[in-house]
Structure formats: structure tokens, C-alpha cells
GROMACS .gro file of C-alpha atoms in nm:
model
  343
    1MET     CA    1  -0.005  -0.004  -0.004
    2ASN     CA    2   0.127   0.346  -0.091
    3LYS     CA    3   0.134   0.647   0.132
    4GLY     CA    4  -0.152   0.799  -0.058
    5ASP     CA    5  -0.395   0.510   0.003
    6TYR     CA    6  -0.293   0.483   0.336
    7ILE     CA    7  -0.411   0.854   0.413
    8ASN     CA    8  -0.729   0.804   0.218
    9TYR     CA    9  -0.831   0.514   0.434
   10ALA     CA   10  -0.718   0.666   0.760
   11ARG     CA   11  -0.950   0.991   0.652
   12LYS     CA   12  -1.241   0.772   0.561
   13ILE     CA   13  -1.206   0.608   0.915
   14ASP     CA   14  -1.148   0.928   1.080
   15SER     CA   15  -1.493   1.058   0.925
   16PHE     CA   16  -1.708   0.806   1.108
   17PHE     CA   17  -1.577   0.962   1.429
   18LYS     CA   18  -1.684   1.326   1.311
   19GLN     CA   19  -2.067   1.229   1.195
   20LYS     CA   20  -2.311   1.488   1.336
   21LYS     CA   21  -2.614   1.341   1.532
   22CYS     CA   22  -2.789   1.435   1.843
   23LEU     CA   23  -2.772   1.134   2.093
   24TYR     CA   24  -3.040   1.281   2.319
   25PHE     CA   25  -3.316   1.036   2.322
   26ASP     CA   26  -3.617   1.264   2.272
   27LYS     CA   27  -3.577   1.412   1.955
   28SER     CA   28  -3.883   1.664   1.984
   29GLU     CA   29  -3.686   1.967   2.080
   30CYS     CA   30  -3.396   1.900   1.850
   31SER     CA   31  -3.223   2.219   1.694
   32GLU     CA   32  -3.087   2.152   1.324
   33VAL     CA   33  -2.757   2.255   1.472
   34ILE     CA   34  -2.504   1.994   1.594
   35ILE     CA   35  -2.231   2.129   1.779
   36LYS     CA   36  -1.880   2.029   1.908
   37SER     CA   37  -1.957   1.903   2.258
   38HIS     CA   38  -1.657   1.944   2.488
   39THR     CA   39  -1.646   1.620   2.727
   40ILE     CA   40  -1.404   1.852   2.927
   41GLN     CA   41  -1.477   2.194   2.955
   42LYS     CA   42  -1.263   2.447   2.743
   43LYS     CA   43  -1.251   2.752   2.946
   44ARG     CA   44  -1.240   2.627   3.327
   45SER     CA   45  -1.017   2.299   3.222
   46LEU     CA   46  -0.828   2.285   2.920
   47GLN     CA   47  -0.736   2.667   2.899
   48LEU     CA   48  -0.556   2.624   3.228
   49ILE     CA   49  -0.324   2.356   3.113
   50ALA     CA   50  -0.284   2.504   2.768
   51GLU     CA   51   0.051   2.628   2.616
   52ASN     CA   52  -0.014   2.858   2.323
   53GLY     CA   53  -0.369   2.765   2.289
   54HIS     CA   54  -0.285   2.396   2.284
   55VAL     CA   55  -0.274   2.088   2.498
   56LEU     CA   56  -0.115   1.756   2.412
   57GLY     CA   57  -0.287   1.441   2.277
   58PHE     CA   58  -0.299   1.159   2.058
   59SER     CA   59  -0.441   1.177   1.726
   60LYS     CA   60  -0.483   1.012   1.394
   61ASN     CA   61  -0.113   0.956   1.218
   62TYR     CA   62  -0.209   1.079   0.844
   63ASN     CA   63   0.175   1.063   0.783
   64ALA     CA   64   0.253   0.698   0.880
   65ASP     CA   65   0.441   0.480   0.657
   66GLU     CA   66   0.359   0.181   0.825
   67TYR     CA   67   0.028   0.041   0.982
   68SER     CA   68   0.222   0.001   1.296
   69SER     CA   69   0.141   0.376   1.420
   70PRO     CA   70  -0.203   0.471   1.355
   71ILE     CA   71  -0.179   0.734   1.621
   72VAL     CA   72   0.077   0.988   1.692
   73LEU     CA   73   0.140   1.252   2.008
   74SER     CA   74   0.048   1.613   1.887
   75PRO     CA   75  -0.051   1.938   1.980
   76ILE     CA   76  -0.432   1.985   1.973
   77GLY     CA   77  -0.624   2.323   1.995
   78ILE     CA   78  -0.848   2.354   2.299
   79ASN     CA   79  -1.143   2.424   2.058
   80ASP     CA   80  -1.084   2.070   1.935
   81ALA     CA   81  -0.974   1.878   2.218
   82SER     CA   82  -1.209   1.620   2.409
   83THR     CA   83  -1.487   1.746   2.164
   84PHE     CA   84  -1.765   1.511   1.956
   85TYR     CA   85  -2.051   1.575   1.768
   86GLY     CA   86  -2.291   1.414   1.969
   87PHE     CA   87  -2.555   1.670   2.045
   88CYS     CA   88  -2.763   1.965   1.907
   89LYS     CA   89  -2.702   2.313   2.046
   90THR     CA   90  -3.053   2.321   2.211
   91HIS     CA   91  -2.996   1.996   2.413
   92ASP     CA   92  -2.616   2.053   2.509
   93ASN     CA   93  -2.718   2.368   2.634
   94LYS     CA   94  -3.020   2.263   2.846
   95LEU     CA   95  -2.865   1.949   2.978
   96PHE     CA   96  -2.522   2.041   3.088
   97HIS     CA   97  -2.587   2.381   3.236
   98PRO     CA   98  -2.562   2.286   3.587
   99ILE     CA   99  -2.213   2.163   3.534
  100ASP     CA  100  -2.073   2.389   3.268
  101ASP     CA  101  -2.168   2.731   3.449
  102PHE     CA  102  -2.149   2.645   3.810
  103GLU     CA  103  -1.903   2.541   4.040
  104PHE     CA  104  -1.862   2.163   4.093
  105GLU     CA  105  -1.976   2.105   4.449
  106PRO     CA  106  -2.083   1.812   4.363
  107THR     CA  107  -2.449   1.781   4.391
  108ASP     CA  108  -2.607   1.458   4.297
  109GLU     CA  109  -2.754   1.619   3.985
  110GLN     CA  110  -2.396   1.752   3.882
  111VAL     CA  111  -2.237   1.382   3.908
  112TYR     CA  112  -2.536   1.229   3.730
  113LEU     CA  113  -2.511   1.463   3.451
  114LEU     CA  114  -2.125   1.460   3.393
  115THR     CA  115  -2.172   1.044   3.421
  116TYR     CA  116  -2.443   1.091   3.139
  117ARG     CA  117  -2.251   1.274   2.920
  118THR     CA  118  -1.930   1.038   2.976
  119PHE     CA  119  -2.171   0.737   2.867
  120ILE     CA  120  -2.316   0.933   2.586
  121LYS     CA  121  -1.967   1.011   2.462
  122GLU     CA  122  -1.840   0.666   2.493
  123LEU     CA  123  -2.169   0.558   2.295
  124TYR     CA  124  -2.061   0.792   2.016
  125SER     CA  125  -1.732   0.630   2.001
  126LYS     CA  126  -1.838   0.291   1.996
  127MET     CA  127  -2.106   0.364   1.737
  128ALA     CA  128  -1.824   0.533   1.511
  129ASP     CA  129  -1.606   0.198   1.590
  130VAL     CA  130  -1.865  -0.021   1.452
  131ASP     CA  131  -1.973   0.176   1.169
  132SER     CA  132  -1.618   0.183   1.040
  133TYR     CA  133  -1.553  -0.180   1.067
  134SER     CA  134  -1.603  -0.263   0.708
  135THR     CA  135  -1.371   0.012   0.590
  136MET     CA  136  -1.105  -0.083   0.828
  137ASN     CA  137  -1.111  -0.428   0.694
  138GLU     CA  138  -1.071  -0.345   0.348
  139PHE     CA  139  -0.793  -0.145   0.461
  140LEU     CA  140  -0.616  -0.407   0.643
  141GLY     CA  141  -0.701  -0.640   0.322
  142LYS     CA  142  -0.451  -0.415   0.139
  143ILE     CA  143  -0.181  -0.444   0.370
  144ASP     CA  144   0.110  -0.726   0.281
  145ASN     CA  145   0.220  -0.961   0.547
  146LEU     CA  146   0.012  -0.827   0.822
  147PRO     CA  147   0.110  -1.003   1.165
  148THR     CA  148  -0.153  -1.239   1.294
  149PRO     CA  149  -0.123  -1.096   1.644
  150PHE     CA  150  -0.211  -0.721   1.513
  151ARG     CA  151  -0.519  -0.830   1.290
  152ASP     CA  152  -0.648  -1.036   1.619
  153ASN     CA  153  -0.605  -0.701   1.811
  154VAL     CA  154  -0.816  -0.520   1.567
  155GLU     CA  155  -1.067  -0.813   1.540
  156SER     CA  156  -1.097  -0.800   1.928
  157HIS     CA  157  -1.143  -0.427   1.946
  158TYR     CA  158  -1.403  -0.405   1.711
  159MET     CA  159  -1.595  -0.718   1.879
  160GLY     CA  160  -1.553  -0.513   2.211
  161ALA     CA  161  -1.680  -0.221   2.036
  162GLU     CA  162  -2.006  -0.394   1.939
  163TRP     CA  163  -2.069  -0.528   2.275
  164GLY     CA  164  -1.986  -0.171   2.427
  165LYS     CA  165  -2.234   0.004   2.192
  166GLN     CA  166  -2.522  -0.218   2.310
  167ASP     CA  167  -2.434  -0.185   2.679
  168ASN     CA  168  -2.369   0.203   2.656
  169TYR     CA  169  -2.688   0.229   2.475
  170HIS     CA  170  -2.882   0.051   2.748
  171PHE     CA  171  -2.755   0.238   3.037
  172ALA     CA  172  -2.769   0.576   2.868
  173SER     CA  173  -3.115   0.521   2.799
  174ILE     CA  174  -3.166   0.435   3.155
  175MET     CA  175  -3.009   0.719   3.281
  176PHE     CA  176  -3.204   0.944   3.039
  177ASN     CA  177  -3.534   0.856   3.185
  178HIS     CA  178  -3.421   0.932   3.529
  179ILE     CA  179  -3.302   1.274   3.394
  180LYS     CA  180  -3.618   1.345   3.230
  181GLU     CA  181  -3.771   1.263   3.593
  182ASN     CA  182  -3.539   1.486   3.767
  183ASP     CA  183  -3.430   1.153   3.964
  184PHE     CA  184  -3.055   1.181   4.012
  185THR     CA  185  -3.043   0.907   4.263
  186GLY     CA  186  -2.900   0.564   4.152
  187ILE     CA  187  -2.554   0.702   4.137
  188LYS     CA  188  -2.255   0.678   4.350
  189TYR     CA  189  -1.934   0.877   4.364
  190VAL     CA  190  -1.626   0.953   4.509
  191MET     CA  191  -1.465   1.291   4.454
  192LEU     CA  192  -1.109   1.386   4.555
  193GLU     CA  193  -1.034   1.768   4.544
  194ILE     CA  194  -0.649   1.800   4.481
  195ASP     CA  195  -0.431   2.081   4.568
  196THR     CA  196  -0.350   2.192   4.210
  197ILE     CA  197  -0.484   2.201   3.869
  198PRO     CA  198  -0.452   1.874   3.710
  199GLU     CA  199  -0.160   1.855   3.460
  200VAL     CA  200  -0.313   1.575   3.270
  201MET     CA  201  -0.731   1.593   3.217
  202ILE     CA  202  -0.923   1.268   3.162
  203SER     CA  203  -1.294   1.183   3.065
  204GLY     CA  204  -1.416   0.840   2.980
  205LEU     CA  205  -1.553   0.487   3.100
  206VAL     CA  206  -1.328   0.226   3.249
  207THR     CA  207  -1.445  -0.122   3.238
  208PRO     CA  208  -1.186  -0.284   3.480
  209GLU     CA  209  -1.156  -0.685   3.439
  210PHE     CA  210  -0.921  -0.735   3.744
  211ASP     CA  211  -0.820  -0.545   4.055
  212TYR     CA  212  -0.477  -0.467   4.174
  213GLU     CA  213  -0.482  -0.797   4.344
  214LYS     CA  214  -0.575  -0.985   4.059
  215ASN     CA  215  -0.924  -1.051   4.144
  216ARG     CA  216  -1.171  -1.078   3.880
  217ILE     CA  217  -1.409  -0.799   3.856
  218GLN     CA  218  -1.583  -0.937   3.572
  219ASN     CA  219  -1.572  -1.116   3.247
  220LEU     CA  220  -1.633  -0.948   2.946
  221SER     CA  221  -1.700  -1.250   2.729
  222ARG     CA  222  -1.942  -1.395   2.957
  223ASP     CA  223  -2.130  -1.141   3.168
  224PRO     CA  224  -2.440  -1.012   3.029
  225TYR     CA  225  -2.373  -0.622   3.097
  226GLN     CA  226  -2.023  -0.438   3.123
  227LYS     CA  227  -1.938  -0.314   3.473
  228ASN     CA  228  -1.802   0.010   3.444
  229PHE     CA  229  -1.729   0.361   3.583
  230ALA     CA  230  -1.659   0.701   3.442
  231LEU     CA  231  -1.346   0.872   3.553
  232ASN     CA  232  -1.319   1.244   3.501
  233VAL     CA  233  -0.999   1.448   3.613
  234PHE     CA  234  -1.055   1.821   3.538
  235SER     CA  235  -1.100   2.193   3.695
  236ASP     CA  236  -1.401   2.360   3.756
  237GLY     CA  237  -1.187   2.680   3.733
  238SER     CA  238  -1.104   2.711   4.101
  239LYS     CA  239  -0.978   2.353   4.203
  240GLY     CA  240  -0.864   2.024   4.057
  241ILE     CA  241  -1.116   1.767   4.071
  242VAL     CA  242  -1.059   1.361   4.035
  243LEU     CA  243  -1.418   1.215   4.013
  244PHE     CA  244  -1.511   0.836   4.013
  245SER     CA  245  -1.884   0.799   3.933
  246TRP     CA  246  -2.098   0.467   3.858
  247LEU     CA  247  -2.436   0.337   3.853
  248GLU     CA  248  -2.525   0.177   4.169
  249ASN     CA  249  -2.560  -0.191   4.174
  250LEU     CA  250  -2.312  -0.229   3.883
  251GLY     CA  251  -2.021  -0.386   4.115
  252VAL     CA  252  -1.716  -0.200   4.048
  253GLU     CA  253  -1.657  -0.071   4.390
  254ALA     CA  254  -1.426  -0.369   4.442
  255PHE     CA  255  -1.186  -0.221   4.186
  256ILE     CA  256  -1.205   0.138   4.300
  257GLU     CA  257  -1.118   0.047   4.675
  258SER     CA  258  -0.846  -0.177   4.547
  259LEU     CA  259  -0.700   0.109   4.363
  260PHE     CA  260  -0.729   0.323   4.670
  261GLN     CA  261  -0.545   0.084   4.863
  262GLN     CA  262  -0.237   0.137   4.641
  263ASN     CA  263   0.032   0.395   4.801
  264ASP     CA  264   0.058   0.584   4.466
  265TYR     CA  265  -0.309   0.583   4.376
  266PHE     CA  266  -0.281   0.911   4.183
  267ASN     CA  267  -0.009   0.766   3.946
  268LYS     CA  268  -0.220   0.476   3.916
  269ILE     CA  269  -0.487   0.692   3.771
  270ILE     CA  270  -0.293   0.832   3.529
  271GLU     CA  271  -0.185   0.489   3.398
  272ILE     CA  272  -0.563   0.394   3.389
  273GLY     CA  273  -0.629   0.708   3.179
  274PHE     CA  274  -0.364   0.604   2.915
  275THR     CA  275  -0.430   0.240   2.914
  276PHE     CA  276  -0.822   0.241   2.892
  277LEU     CA  277  -0.920   0.592   2.747
  278ASN     CA  278  -0.834   0.808   2.442
  279ASN     CA  279  -0.990   1.129   2.560
  280ILE     CA  280  -0.719   1.218   2.764
  281TYR     CA  281  -0.517   1.559   2.739
  282PHE     CA  282  -0.218   1.695   2.907
  283ASN     CA  283   0.024   2.009   2.974
  284GLU     CA  284   0.314   2.008   2.715
  285THR     CA  285   0.586   2.109   3.001
  286TRP     CA  286   0.471   1.848   3.203
  287TYR     CA  287   0.515   1.582   2.926
  288ASN     CA  288   0.856   1.714   2.828
  289ASN     CA  289   0.990   1.694   3.189
  290LEU     CA  290   0.901   1.305   3.203
  291SER     CA  291   1.196   1.087   3.152
  292VAL     CA  292   1.237   0.885   2.880
  293ILE     CA  293   1.107   0.560   3.047
  294LYS     CA  294   0.782   0.747   3.148
  295LYS     CA  295   0.711   0.883   2.821
  296SER     CA  296   0.786   0.542   2.638
  297ARG     CA  297   0.538   0.369   2.890
  298ILE     CA  298   0.274   0.623   2.803
  299VAL     CA  299   0.311   0.610   2.427
  300LYS     CA  300   0.295   0.198   2.481
  301MET     CA  301  -0.026   0.242   2.699
  302MET     CA  302  -0.185   0.434   2.415
  303HIS     CA  303  -0.103   0.195   2.161
  304ASN     CA  304  -0.212  -0.127   2.317
  305LEU     CA  305  -0.568  -0.179   2.233
  306ILE     CA  306  -0.577  -0.543   2.374
  307HIS     CA  307  -0.455  -0.587   2.751
  308TYR     CA  308  -0.364  -0.940   2.747
  309ASP     CA  309  -0.010  -1.079   2.628
  310PHE     CA  310  -0.073  -1.266   2.326
  311ASP     CA  311   0.214  -1.554   2.421
  312THR     CA  312   0.128  -1.584   2.810
  313GLY     CA  313  -0.257  -1.511   2.815
  314GLU     CA  314  -0.146  -1.274   3.133
  315TYR     CA  315  -0.388  -0.964   3.181
  316THR     CA  316  -0.178  -0.664   3.123
  317GLY     CA  317  -0.434  -0.386   3.191
  318ILE     CA  318  -0.326  -0.325   3.551
  319ARG     CA  319   0.021  -0.339   3.644
  320LYS     CA  320   0.195  -0.249   3.975
  321ASN     CA  321   0.514  -0.048   3.916
  322ASN     CA  322   0.670   0.257   4.089
  323LEU     CA  323   0.656   0.516   3.806
  324HIS     CA  324   0.591   0.878   3.937
  325TYR     CA  325   0.412   1.119   3.710
  326VAL     CA  326   0.226   1.361   3.936
  327ASP     CA  327   0.260   1.519   4.263
  328TRP     CA  328  -0.109   1.566   4.379
  329LYS     CA  329  -0.216   1.588   4.731
  330ILE     CA  330  -0.600   1.535   4.861
  331LYS     CA  331  -0.727   1.860   5.008
  332ASN     CA  332  -1.078   1.708   5.049
  333VAL     CA  333  -1.312   1.427   4.991
  334LYS     CA  334  -1.660   1.426   4.916
  335THR     CA  335  -1.869   1.099   4.856
  336ASN     CA  336  -2.211   0.986   4.912
  337ILE     CA  337  -2.121   0.636   4.986
  338GLU     CA  338  -2.222   0.548   5.357
  339ASN     CA  339  -1.929   0.454   5.600
  340PHE     CA  340  -1.660   0.531   5.361
  341THR     CA  341  -1.359   0.366   5.459
  342TRP     CA  342  -1.169   0.352   5.129
  343LEU     CA  343  -0.908   0.630   5.188
   0.00000   0.00000   0.00000
């Protein structure tokens, strides 16, 4: 495959992730204008860590000469970082006014809406993954001597996307019905207020298979629904926030409790973000000051779509190591979990 063909296929696949649609379940009030919705707010979060109007992130690599480098670290303008075309202007403004225009306390409503937006962004991405599958297959068919593990990696990714799409639609529809009724119960959260604006900002759904003691949380190929939690690391303009939130009775508490039992859980949170999520943006100076080992680790985490060793079968999504990325300290903890003792 020549470079021109590669670029054409890359752009075709990328176009699925820029389709404009409002994923609000009630279409009766939709406006015709589909907007770029920020999942990490621009002015109160991204702007605080931007340099020259840009943050660092990983984006599609249109200049790759080989299939082995589908994404590349690059500066991304804060008008584009963390955005997706998943809501019309009417519903984006109406829905998220309580979290976009007010200090994050948090109230149950704020946590519920932020979690809902995280679910919708994940649903949008999974829909795009599934829709782009045939184009990706056509693309891979034109590559000579494609390694079997690489193809298996891609196949597993798309299979997981189909399951994830169904699960996210199921849970997002449940949440939508609760939002319509102004019922913001049924959500659990732990919010850590930290002593600085986070250099790394994250928004996404994490679907853990094992905890840090290698206890199984779920079997993604057998369980009827995925157990996941929303991880949001951001600022409301005045403070740094690390927020874990999940729908009640999903059974992810064991993983989060296991995480908090680690001495360096903030550094583990950074690795969770780079391992499981792609909606992650960071300050350029922070990244440049990291060691070569830490930078290599971040790039490797971002490129690994499947978290198993093909030779040994070992789960590699969660690792215990001593890599130190940030120096965050807790100022305050807020939660609606009764008798909270995890920290």
C-alpha cells in the first residue's frame, strides 16, 4: 500500500468519528445545529493547562508509512480537544448547564449529568467504531504480510466495540429516563479535590476486568452487561477534581477500593487513563519534563488496544510499578457512600 492510499483510508475511518448526530433520546426539541460538545470543559479546564492555545494528546497519524503507528502524539487546539458531535445546541445547553456554568460542588445532579455525558461520548465512539469496521477490514486487506497478532488485536477491538455499543445504549437510555424525571438517585461517586490544577485531564468510561490484587471484577465475554465507571479528571476553574462515578449496583466498587489501597493511587489513575481511554489531554511542559522511560510507557499504553499478552495470556491492563507522574495531594474528599473507609 502506498502512502496516498494509507492517508485516504485513514481519513475515511476518521470521518466516522466526526458524524453529526444528536444522541439525546427525545428528538422533539432538537435544533438543526449539531455542535462540538466538550467532554472536558474548554475555559475552566483545558485552557488552564494549555500552552499557546494547545494541549498535548494522541490523534490519528495521517503521515504514517506503516500500519504500526495509527496514532501520534501532537498538539491539539483547545477548541477541538475532547470534543464530539453528539448533541444539538439546544440539548447540549439545556442538559449540561448545571455542570458547565456552576462550581462543581458536587450535587447529585451534577455527578449524574457528568456521568451521563461520559456514557454518551462512549456510546458515540462505539457507534463510530462499529460503523467503520468494514472500511477498516478493507484497509487491512490491502496490507501485505500483516502480522496475525495485529489483526487479532483489531478484531478483538471491534468485537468489544459492538458489545460496548449495546451496553452503553442500554445504560444511557436508563439514565435519560431518570434525567427526564429529575431523579438523580442511583448514582454513586467519590470526588477527590486535589491541591493543584491537574496537568493531565481525563474523561471516559473504564471497564476493569481485574483489580490490583488480580481478583476478577468481570468476564467481558460472558457477563450480560459490562461493569464500568466514569473517570473524570478536570477543573471547575477554581480547584482540581478527580471524580469516580458509577451507576448503583454495577459492582465496580471493588476495583476502586483496590485502587485506593495502593500507596501511589494518583499515579495509578494516570496509567488507567492512558491504558483504557483516549479522551485524555495534558500539559506540554509536564510531558517534556518526564523521563524517557515514562514517556515510552505512556506511548505504549496508548497503542495497546488489547490488554492481554498474546504469548502468556497474562492480563496487562493493570500493573503495579513505581513510575511517578504527578505530585497531587488530597485537599478534600466528598462521597455519597455511607461509612466510606477506602481512604
